[in-house]
């Protein structure tokens, strides 16, 4: 029997016109800042200094602000600060109340609605921190939080308890203690720098941190999680890329949710990173009325490949307090996965995960392709819903003399 997702995903009517509009690469433009010089506009520090952080600025730039947004902007400073770079603000369509860009960065009154199952630390990070700012949940890798600042703030941020310091969390990472922990734990072979956004640091500060991590012999692999290529592509300077390339193997995971975020400016920034030999992945969060739609997601993952970025994860939105209006259902997420696998390039298909509430880590969730399985056969279905049988192989016969046979228990 086919799952509900299978039948719905398969029946999604292809709409080539909509797909090609979503896939077009366009510049973000400069509609509100036409008089700013190119030198200023392309200077990432200018962009940061001129972020939209106050209700008055929002109202001036966007007379179509709704009462819910106005109330949200007033309350934002007590929850998660509002900040939007001028560059990214240009992607908002002021005439569309449901603009997918707008919903991600403009606060709304609904953020004050909280349900009993929502949390300030939905992934239980604080309880898995051996030293402040270091989350050691998995056996061989750590999450290294370097700052509480971002170029802009996402209204569904899973780390809004500390990011932007609006709730007074007062996050002060102590690099010496964090690095010392890693140095004393030889099992840590992978360090993921995140925050906040590590690429907000100056080149010098980031270089200092990366050199200290590279000096630890058992640290094999470094990666940086950053939304800066999307919020502030001006930050991806040739100098930054030249500095980063000294630390290979170094991967960068970007965070893009909608094809409109992939502008010509972003594509150029991602090319600079890729040309520095940095493998790029993308993490998306599944968000209601933003990207909870097969056509949008398909355009997004295909466009990511054109930017030399491999879609890595789609996250089910964490149970962050006040995020109900942005959370899409797992049912929807499964339909989207169903509409990707087989329908487009395998490289474009990310893994859909739920970060288990309370701190269980990322758990993959997938449409059901194995319909039944016993010791003789596996019954599977393909992306079109056709059913196939695969006669199970026996693991009991050793291939080579002296190699012990595999047992059922080897697989659990
Ligand atoms: C997501 C995450 C990682 C990295 O997980 P990968 O599946 O290896 O990308 C590491 N530590 C923590 C705490 C995380 O949340
Ligand atoms: S960029 Fe990342 S850390 Fe910063 S607000 Fe957005 S989701 Fe949170």
Coordinates of C-alpha atoms and ligand atoms in Angstrom, one line a residue:
X1 CA 0.0 0.0 0.0
X2 CA 1.3 3.5 -0.8
X3 CA 1.6 6.1 1.8
X4 CA -0.5 9.2 1.7
X5 CA 2.7 11.2 0.9
X6 CA 3.6 9.0 -2.0
X7 CA 0.3 9.4 -3.8
X8 CA 0.2 13.2 -3.1
X9 CA 3.8 13.9 -4.0
X10 CA 3.5 11.9 -7.2
X11 CA 0.5 13.8 -8.3
X12 CA 2.0 17.2 -8.0
X13 CA 1.3 18.8 -11.4
X14 CA 4.5 20.1 -13.0
X15 CA 4.3 23.8 -13.7
X16 CA 7.2 24.8 -15.9
X17 CA 6.3 28.5 -16.1
X18 CA 6.3 29.0 -12.3
X19 CA 9.4 26.9 -12.0
X20 CA 11.4 29.0 -14.4
X21 CA 10.2 32.3 -12.8
X22 CA 11.4 30.9 -9.4
X23 CA 14.7 29.8 -10.9
X24 CA 15.6 33.1 -12.6
X25 CA 18.7 34.7 -11.1
X26 CA 18.1 38.4 -10.4
X27 CA 20.0 41.1 -8.7
X28 CA 18.5 42.3 -5.3
X29 CA 18.6 45.8 -6.7
X30 CA 18.9 49.0 -4.7
X31 CA 15.3 50.3 -4.8
X32 CA 15.4 52.1 -1.4
X33 CA 19.1 53.1 -1.5
X34 CA 19.4 54.4 -5.1
X35 CA 21.6 57.3 -3.9
X36 CA 24.2 55.3 -2.0
X37 CA 27.6 55.0 -3.8
X38 CA 28.7 51.6 -5.1
X39 CA 31.7 51.7 -2.8
X40 CA 29.4 52.1 0.3
X41 CA 26.8 49.6 -0.9
X42 CA 29.4 46.9 -1.6
X43 CA 31.1 47.5 1.8
X44 CA 29.9 44.9 4.2
X45 CA 30.5 47.2 7.2
X46 CA 28.4 49.9 5.6
X47 CA 25.6 47.3 5.2
X48 CA 25.9 46.3 8.9
X49 CA 25.9 49.9 10.0
X50 CA 22.7 50.7 8.0
X51 CA 20.6 47.7 9.1
X52 CA 16.9 48.2 9.7
X53 CA 16.5 47.7 13.4
X54 CA 13.7 50.1 14.4
X55 CA 10.0 50.4 13.8
X56 CA 10.4 54.0 12.4
X57 CA 12.8 52.8 9.7
X58 CA 10.5 49.9 8.8
X59 CA 7.5 52.2 8.5
X60 CA 9.4 54.7 6.4
X61 CA 10.6 52.0 3.9
X62 CA 7.4 49.9 3.9
X63 CA 4.2 51.8 4.3
X64 CA 2.3 48.5 3.8
X65 CA 3.4 47.2 7.2
X66 CA 0.5 45.3 8.8
X67 CA -0.7 45.9 12.4
X68 CA 0.6 42.4 13.3
X69 CA 4.1 43.3 11.9
X70 CA 4.0 46.7 13.6
X71 CA 3.2 45.1 17.0
X72 CA 5.9 42.5 16.3
X73 CA 8.5 45.1 15.6
X74 CA 7.7 46.9 18.9
X75 CA 8.0 43.6 20.9
X76 CA 11.1 42.3 19.0
X77 CA 13.6 43.8 21.4
X78 CA 12.3 41.7 24.3
X79 CA 12.6 38.4 22.4
X80 CA 14.9 38.4 19.4
X81 CA 16.2 41.7 18.0
X82 CA 15.1 42.8 14.6
X83 CA 17.9 43.5 12.1
X84 CA 17.7 43.3 8.3
X85 CA 20.6 44.3 6.0
X86 CA 19.7 46.9 3.3
X87 CA 20.8 44.4 0.7
X88 CA 18.4 41.7 2.0
X89 CA 15.6 44.2 2.6
X90 CA 15.5 44.8 -1.1
X91 CA 14.3 41.2 -1.7
X92 CA 11.1 41.9 0.2
X93 CA 8.0 42.5 -1.9
X94 CA 6.1 45.3 0.0
X95 CA 2.9 44.6 -1.9
X96 CA 2.7 41.0 -0.8
X97 CA 1.7 40.4 2.8
X98 CA 2.8 36.8 2.5
X99 CA 6.2 37.5 0.8
X100 CA 8.4 34.6 1.7
X101 CA 11.3 36.9 2.5
X102 CA 9.3 39.2 4.6
X103 CA 8.0 36.3 6.8
X104 CA 11.5 35.3 7.7
X105 CA 12.9 38.6 9.0
X106 CA 10.0 40.9 9.9
X107 CA 8.7 40.2 13.4
X108 CA 5.0 39.5 13.9
X109 CA 2.6 39.7 16.9
X110 CA 2.1 35.9 16.7
X111 CA 5.6 35.5 18.2
X112 CA 4.0 36.2 21.5
X113 CA 1.8 33.1 21.2
X114 CA 3.5 30.2 22.9
X115 CA 2.3 26.6 23.4
X116 CA 3.3 24.4 26.4
X117 CA 5.4 22.2 24.1
X118 CA 7.5 25.1 22.9
X119 CA 10.9 25.8 24.4
X120 CA 13.6 28.5 24.6
X121 CA 16.3 25.8 24.1
X122 CA 14.4 23.3 21.9
X123 CA 17.4 21.1 21.1
X124 CA 18.7 20.9 24.7
X125 CA 22.0 22.5 23.7
X126 CA 22.7 24.1 27.1
X127 CA 22.4 20.7 28.9
X128 CA 24.9 19.2 26.4
X129 CA 27.5 21.9 26.9
X130 CA 30.6 20.7 28.9
X131 CA 31.9 24.3 28.7
X132 CA 29.8 27.4 27.8
X133 CA 29.4 27.8 24.1
X134 CA 30.5 24.2 23.2
X135 CA 27.9 21.6 22.4
X136 CA 29.2 18.0 22.5
X137 CA 26.2 15.8 21.6
X138 CA 27.7 13.4 19.0
X139 CA 30.7 11.1 19.6
X140 CA 33.2 12.7 17.2
X141 CA 32.2 16.3 16.7
X142 CA 31.4 19.5 18.5
X143 CA 29.4 22.6 17.8
X144 CA 31.5 25.7 18.7
X145 CA 29.4 28.8 19.2
X146 CA 31.6 31.8 18.6
X147 CA 29.3 34.8 18.8
X148 CA 25.7 35.8 19.5
X149 CA 25.5 38.2 16.6
X150 CA 24.2 37.7 13.1
X151 CA 23.9 40.0 10.1
X152 CA 20.1 39.7 10.2
X153 CA 17.9 37.8 12.6
X154 CA 15.6 34.9 11.5
X155 CA 12.3 35.0 13.3
X156 CA 12.4 31.2 13.8
X157 CA 16.0 31.0 15.1
X158 CA 16.5 27.9 17.2
X159 CA 19.1 29.8 19.2
X160 CA 17.0 32.9 19.9
X161 CA 17.6 32.4 23.6
X162 CA 21.1 33.7 23.1
X163 CA 21.3 35.2 19.6
X164 CA 21.1 39.0 19.6
X165 CA 21.0 39.0 23.4
X166 CA 17.5 40.4 23.5
X167 CA 16.5 38.1 26.4
X168 CA 19.6 39.0 28.4
X169 CA 21.3 35.6 28.1
X170 CA 24.7 37.4 28.0
X171 CA 26.6 34.9 25.9
X172 CA 30.3 35.4 26.3
X173 CA 32.2 32.6 24.7
X174 CA 35.6 31.9 26.3
X175 CA 37.7 30.6 23.4
X176 CA 40.5 29.4 25.6
X177 CA 38.1 27.1 27.6
X178 CA 36.4 25.9 24.4
X179 CA 39.7 25.2 22.6
X180 CA 41.1 23.6 25.7
X181 CA 38.2 21.2 25.9
X182 CA 38.7 20.2 22.2
X183 CA 42.4 19.7 22.8
X184 CA 41.8 17.5 25.7
X185 CA 39.3 15.3 23.8
X186 CA 41.0 13.3 21.1
X187 CA 37.7 11.9 19.9
X188 CA 36.7 15.3 18.6
X189 CA 37.8 15.2 14.9
X190 CA 35.2 17.6 13.5
X191 CA 34.6 21.2 14.8
X192 CA 31.6 23.1 13.5
X193 CA 31.8 26.9 14.1
X194 CA 28.5 28.5 14.4
X195 CA 26.7 31.0 16.6
X196 CA 25.5 33.6 15.8
X197 CA 27.4 34.0 12.6
X198 CA 31.2 33.3 12.6
X199 CA 31.7 35.3 9.3
X200 CA 30.7 38.5 11.2
X201 CA 34.2 38.4 12.7
X202 CA 37.0 40.3 11.1
X203 CA 39.3 38.2 8.9
X204 CA 42.0 38.5 11.6
X205 CA 39.9 37.2 14.4
X206 CA 38.6 34.3 12.4
X207 CA 42.1 33.5 11.2
X208 CA 43.3 33.4 14.8
X209 CA 40.5 31.0 15.8
X210 CA 40.9 28.7 12.8
X211 CA 44.7 28.6 13.4
X212 CA 44.3 27.6 17.0
X213 CA 41.9 24.8 16.0
X214 CA 44.2 23.6 13.2
X215 CA 47.1 23.4 15.6
X216 CA 45.2 20.6 17.4
X217 CA 46.5 17.4 15.7
X218 CA 43.3 15.3 16.1
X219 CA 41.0 18.0 14.6
X220 CA 40.7 16.6 11.1
X221 CA 37.8 18.6 9.7
X222 CA 36.6 22.2 10.1
X223 CA 33.3 23.7 9.0
X224 CA 31.6 27.0 9.3
X225 CA 27.8 27.5 9.5
X226 CA 26.8 30.9 8.1
X227 CA 23.9 32.8 6.7
X228 CA 26.2 35.7 5.7
X229 CA 26.5 34.6 2.1
X230 CA 22.7 35.1 1.9
X231 CA 22.2 38.2 4.2
X232 CA 25.4 40.0 3.3
X233 CA 27.1 38.6 0.2
X234 CA 29.4 41.7 0.3
X235 CA 31.2 40.0 3.2
X236 CA 32.6 37.3 1.0
X237 CA 35.6 39.2 -0.1
X238 CA 38.6 37.8 -2.0
X239 CA 40.7 38.5 1.1
X240 CA 38.3 36.4 3.3
X241 CA 38.4 33.5 0.8
X242 CA 42.2 33.7 0.6
X243 CA 42.4 33.5 4.4
X244 CA 39.9 30.6 4.6
X245 CA 41.7 28.4 2.0
X246 CA 44.7 28.0 4.3
X247 CA 42.6 25.8 6.6
X248 CA 41.4 23.0 4.3
X249 CA 39.6 20.7 4.7
X250 CA 37.2 23.4 5.5
X251 CA 33.5 23.2 4.5
X252 CA 30.9 26.0 4.7
X253 CA 27.2 25.3 5.3
X254 CA 25.1 28.2 4.2
X255 CA 21.4 28.7 5.1
X256 CA 19.0 29.6 2.3
X257 CA 15.3 28.9 2.4
X258 CA 13.8 30.3 -0.8
X259 CA 14.9 30.5 -4.4
X260 CA 14.5 34.3 -4.4
X261 CA 17.4 34.5 -1.8
X262 CA 19.7 33.2 -4.5
X263 CA 20.4 36.4 -6.3
X264 CA 23.2 37.2 -8.8
X265 CA 25.1 38.8 -5.9
X266 CA 24.8 35.6 -3.8
X267 CA 25.8 33.4 -6.7
X268 CA 28.9 35.5 -7.2
X269 CA 29.8 35.3 -3.5
X270 CA 29.3 31.5 -3.5
X271 CA 31.5 31.2 -6.6
X272 CA 34.3 33.0 -4.7
X273 CA 34.0 30.5 -1.9
X274 CA 33.8 27.5 -4.2
X275 CA 36.8 28.8 -6.2
X276 CA 38.7 28.9 -3.0
X277 CA 38.2 25.1 -2.9
X278 CA 35.5 25.3 -0.1
X279 CA 32.8 22.6 -0.5
X280 CA 29.5 24.2 0.1
X281 CA 26.3 22.7 1.6
X282 CA 23.0 24.3 2.3
X283 CA 20.7 23.9 5.3
X284 CA 17.0 25.0 4.9
X285 CA 14.3 25.2 7.5
X286 CA 10.9 24.1 6.4
X287 CA 8.7 27.2 7.0
X288 CA 5.0 27.7 6.5
X289 CA 4.2 30.0 3.5
X290 CA 7.9 30.3 2.8
X291 CA 9.1 27.1 1.3
X292 CA 6.5 24.4 2.2
X293 CA 5.7 23.8 -1.4
X294 CA 7.2 21.2 -3.8
X295 CA 7.6 23.6 -6.7
X296 CA 9.4 26.2 -4.5
X297 CA 11.7 23.6 -3.0
X298 CA 12.5 22.0 -6.3
X299 CA 13.4 25.3 -7.8
X300 CA 15.5 26.1 -4.7
X301 CA 17.5 22.9 -4.7
X302 CA 18.2 23.1 -8.4
X303 CA 19.2 26.7 -8.1
X304 CA 21.6 25.8 -5.3
X305 CA 23.3 23.3 -7.6
X306 CA 23.8 26.1 -10.1
X307 CA 25.5 28.1 -7.3
X308 CA 27.8 25.0 -6.7
X309 CA 26.0 24.3 -3.4
X310 CA 24.9 20.8 -2.4
X311 CA 21.6 20.8 -0.5
X312 CA 22.5 19.1 2.8
X313 CA 19.6 19.3 5.2
X314 CA 16.0 20.4 5.4
X315 CA 15.2 20.9 9.0
X316 CA 11.8 20.5 10.5
X317 CA 11.3 23.8 12.3
X318 CA 12.3 23.4 16.0
X319 CA 9.8 24.0 18.7
X320 CA 11.1 27.5 19.4
X321 CA 8.7 29.6 21.6
X322 CA 6.5 31.7 19.4
X323 CA 7.2 30.0 16.1
X324 CA 3.8 28.2 15.5
X325 CA 2.9 30.5 12.7
X326 CA 6.1 29.6 10.8
X327 CA 6.1 25.9 11.4
X328 CA 4.9 23.6 8.6
X329 CA 3.8 20.0 9.3
X330 CA 6.0 16.9 9.0
X331 CA 3.3 15.6 6.7
X332 CA 4.1 18.5 4.4
X333 CA 7.9 17.9 4.7
X334 CA 7.4 14.3 3.7
X335 CA 5.4 15.3 0.6
X336 CA 8.2 17.7 -0.4
X337 CA 10.8 14.9 0.0
X338 CA 8.6 12.7 -2.1
X339 CA 8.5 15.3 -4.8
X340 CA 12.2 15.6 -4.9
X341 CA 13.7 12.1 -4.8
X342 CA 13.7 10.6 -8.3
X343 CA 12.0 13.7 -9.7
X344 CA 15.3 15.7 -9.8
X345 CA 19.1 15.2 -9.5
X346 CA 20.1 13.1 -6.6
X347 CA 22.7 15.7 -5.6
X348 CA 19.9 18.2 -5.2
X349 CA 18.0 16.0 -2.7
X350 CA 18.9 16.9 0.9
X351 CA 18.2 14.8 4.0
X352 CA 15.0 15.9 5.9
X353 CA 15.6 15.8 9.7
X354 CA 13.9 16.5 12.9
X355 CA 16.2 17.7 15.7
X356 CA 14.7 15.6 18.5
X357 CA 13.1 17.9 21.0
X358 CA 15.0 18.1 24.3
X359 CA 18.3 17.1 22.8
X360 CA 18.3 13.8 20.9
X361 CA 20.1 15.1 17.9
X362 CA 19.1 15.0 14.2
X363 CA 16.8 12.2 13.2
X364 CA 16.3 11.6 9.5
X365 CA 12.7 11.3 8.4
X366 CA 11.9 9.9 5.0
X367 CA 8.9 8.8 3.0
X368 CA 8.6 5.0 3.2
X369 CA 10.3 3.3 0.3
X370 CA 10.7 -0.2 1.9
X371 CA 7.2 -1.6 2.0
X372 CA 8.1 -4.9 3.6
X373 CA 11.1 -6.9 4.4
X374 CA 11.9 -10.4 5.7
X375 CA 14.8 -12.8 5.5
X376 CA 13.9 -13.7 1.9
X377 CA 12.9 -10.5 0.2
X378 CA 12.6 -6.8 0.4
X379 CA 9.6 -5.1 -1.2
X380 CA 10.3 -1.6 -2.4
X381 CA 8.5 1.1 -4.4
X382 CA 10.1 3.7 -6.6
X383 CA 9.4 7.5 -7.0
X384 CA 6.5 6.8 -9.3
X385 CA 4.9 4.4 -6.9
X386 CA 5.7 1.2 -8.8
X387 CA 6.5 -1.8 -6.7
X388 CA 9.5 -4.1 -7.0
X389 CA 10.9 -7.1 -5.2
X390 CA 14.5 -7.7 -4.3
X391 CA 15.5 -11.2 -3.2
X392 CA 17.5 -10.8 0.0
X393 CA 21.1 -11.9 -0.2
X394 CA 22.6 -14.2 2.4
X395 CA 25.3 -12.8 4.6
X396 CA 26.3 -16.1 6.0
X397 CA 29.0 -17.2 3.5
X398 CA 32.4 -15.6 3.9
X399 CA 33.8 -14.2 0.8
X400 CA 37.4 -15.0 1.8
X401 CA 38.8 -17.6 4.0
X402 CA 39.3 -16.3 7.4
X403 CA 36.7 -13.5 7.2
X404 CA 34.0 -14.3 9.8
X405 CA 30.5 -14.4 8.5
X406 CA 28.2 -11.4 9.3
X407 CA 25.5 -11.9 11.9
X408 CA 22.2 -10.3 12.1
X409 CA 23.6 -8.5 15.2
X410 CA 26.2 -6.7 13.1
X411 CA 23.4 -4.6 11.7
X412 CA 21.8 -3.3 14.9
Ligands
LIG1 C1 23.9 19.7 13.7 C2 24.9 19.5 14.8 C3 26.1 18.9 14.5 C4 26.6 18.6 13.1 O1 25.8 17.5 12.6 P1 26.1 16.8 11.2 O2 25.0 15.8 11.0 O3 27.4 16.1 11.3 O4 26.1 17.9 10.2 C5 27.0 18.8 15.5 N1 26.7 19.1 16.8 C6 25.5 19.6 17.1 C7 25.1 19.9 18.5 C8 24.5 19.8 16.1 O5 23.3 20.3 16.4
LIG2 S1 21.4 33.3 10.9 FE1 21.2 31.4 12.0 S2 21.8 31.9 14.1 FE2 21.4 33.8 13.1 S3 19.3 34.3 13.5 FE3 19.3 33.2 11.6 S4 19.0 31.0 12.2 FE4 19.6 32.2 14.0

